[in-house]
């Protein structure tokens, strides 16, 4: 066998091993597989486990698998102009152990769903109405952005900071997002720094944000959104 040929085969095998390892790691990183037909969450249980305990199967009827939760907007944020209503394993117990969740996001004209990230899930967003400017930032600080029209999809990779902004001056917008986790979690970037309780030490914020002027920092904190 020629040397170049055996090098190629070696390269191929190495590539295969790396891909397999990445696949296994990704599989481990997703929500755990269910161990029974279903496990409707007892969302009032005091027992803490990885997920939620199930209510007895004999107490479950078909209505447990349906919810009207997303008929209406929820958590309206008038200052930023968006409202996120999330059906996760807590608010919609049928999702417990199923590894997915869904949200509706309503935007006022020029409304923003401010920069945030989901530590536990990848998000795919569907634009039901309107036009959205969306974007996320990678770990190498590259900004990936698009303008989406009605019917378009966009993927926000797991744990990367992202936002959506309704660019229309007059019309509202509506998006539906699904997540590959029953509880993707959310970290809101600005409130995590400026509205944490108890507050972060002033000196930490001064150095981190490059704002030496105490009064300027105090103004920023006083005006910071809490969500
Ligand atoms: C718990 O689940 C029920 C539905 O079974 C729902 O009505 C309720 O709002 C949920 N509780 C919370 C805190 O979301």
Short mmCIF file of C-alpha atoms and ligand atoms in Angstrom, two decimals, residues 40-41 43-44 69 74 88 90-93, ligand 1:
data_model
loop_
_atom_site.label_atom_id
_atom_site.label_comp_id
_atom_site.label_asym_id
_atom_site.label_seq_id
_atom_site.Cartn_x
_atom_site.Cartn_y
_atom_site.Cartn_z
CA UNK A 40 -46.66 13.57 34.38
CA UNK A 41 -44.79 15.83 36.79
CA UNK A 43 -44.98 19.98 40.06
CA UNK A 44 -45.93 20.65 43.69
CA UNK A 69 -51.23 27.77 28.54
CA UNK A 74 -47.63 36.08 29.43
CA UNK A 88 -41.88 23.62 30.37
CA UNK A 90 -43.14 22.85 35.57
CA UNK A 91 -45.90 24.81 33.82
CA UNK A 92 -46.95 21.86 31.59
CA UNK A 93 -46.20 18.70 33.63
C1 LIG B 1 -48.47 22.79 37.77
O1 LIG B 1 -49.23 22.07 36.83
C2 LIG B 1 -50.59 22.45 36.73
C3 LIG B 1 -51.24 21.54 35.72
O2 LIG B 1 -51.26 20.23 36.18
C4 LIG B 1 -50.71 23.89 36.32
O3 LIG B 1 -52.07 24.27 36.26
C5 LIG B 1 -49.95 24.75 37.28
O4 LIG B 1 -49.96 26.08 36.85
C6 LIG B 1 -48.50 24.25 37.40
N1 LIG B 1 -47.76 25.03 38.39
C7 LIG B 1 -46.82 25.91 38.06
C8 LIG B 1 -46.09 26.54 39.22
O5 LIG B 1 -46.54 26.21 36.92
#
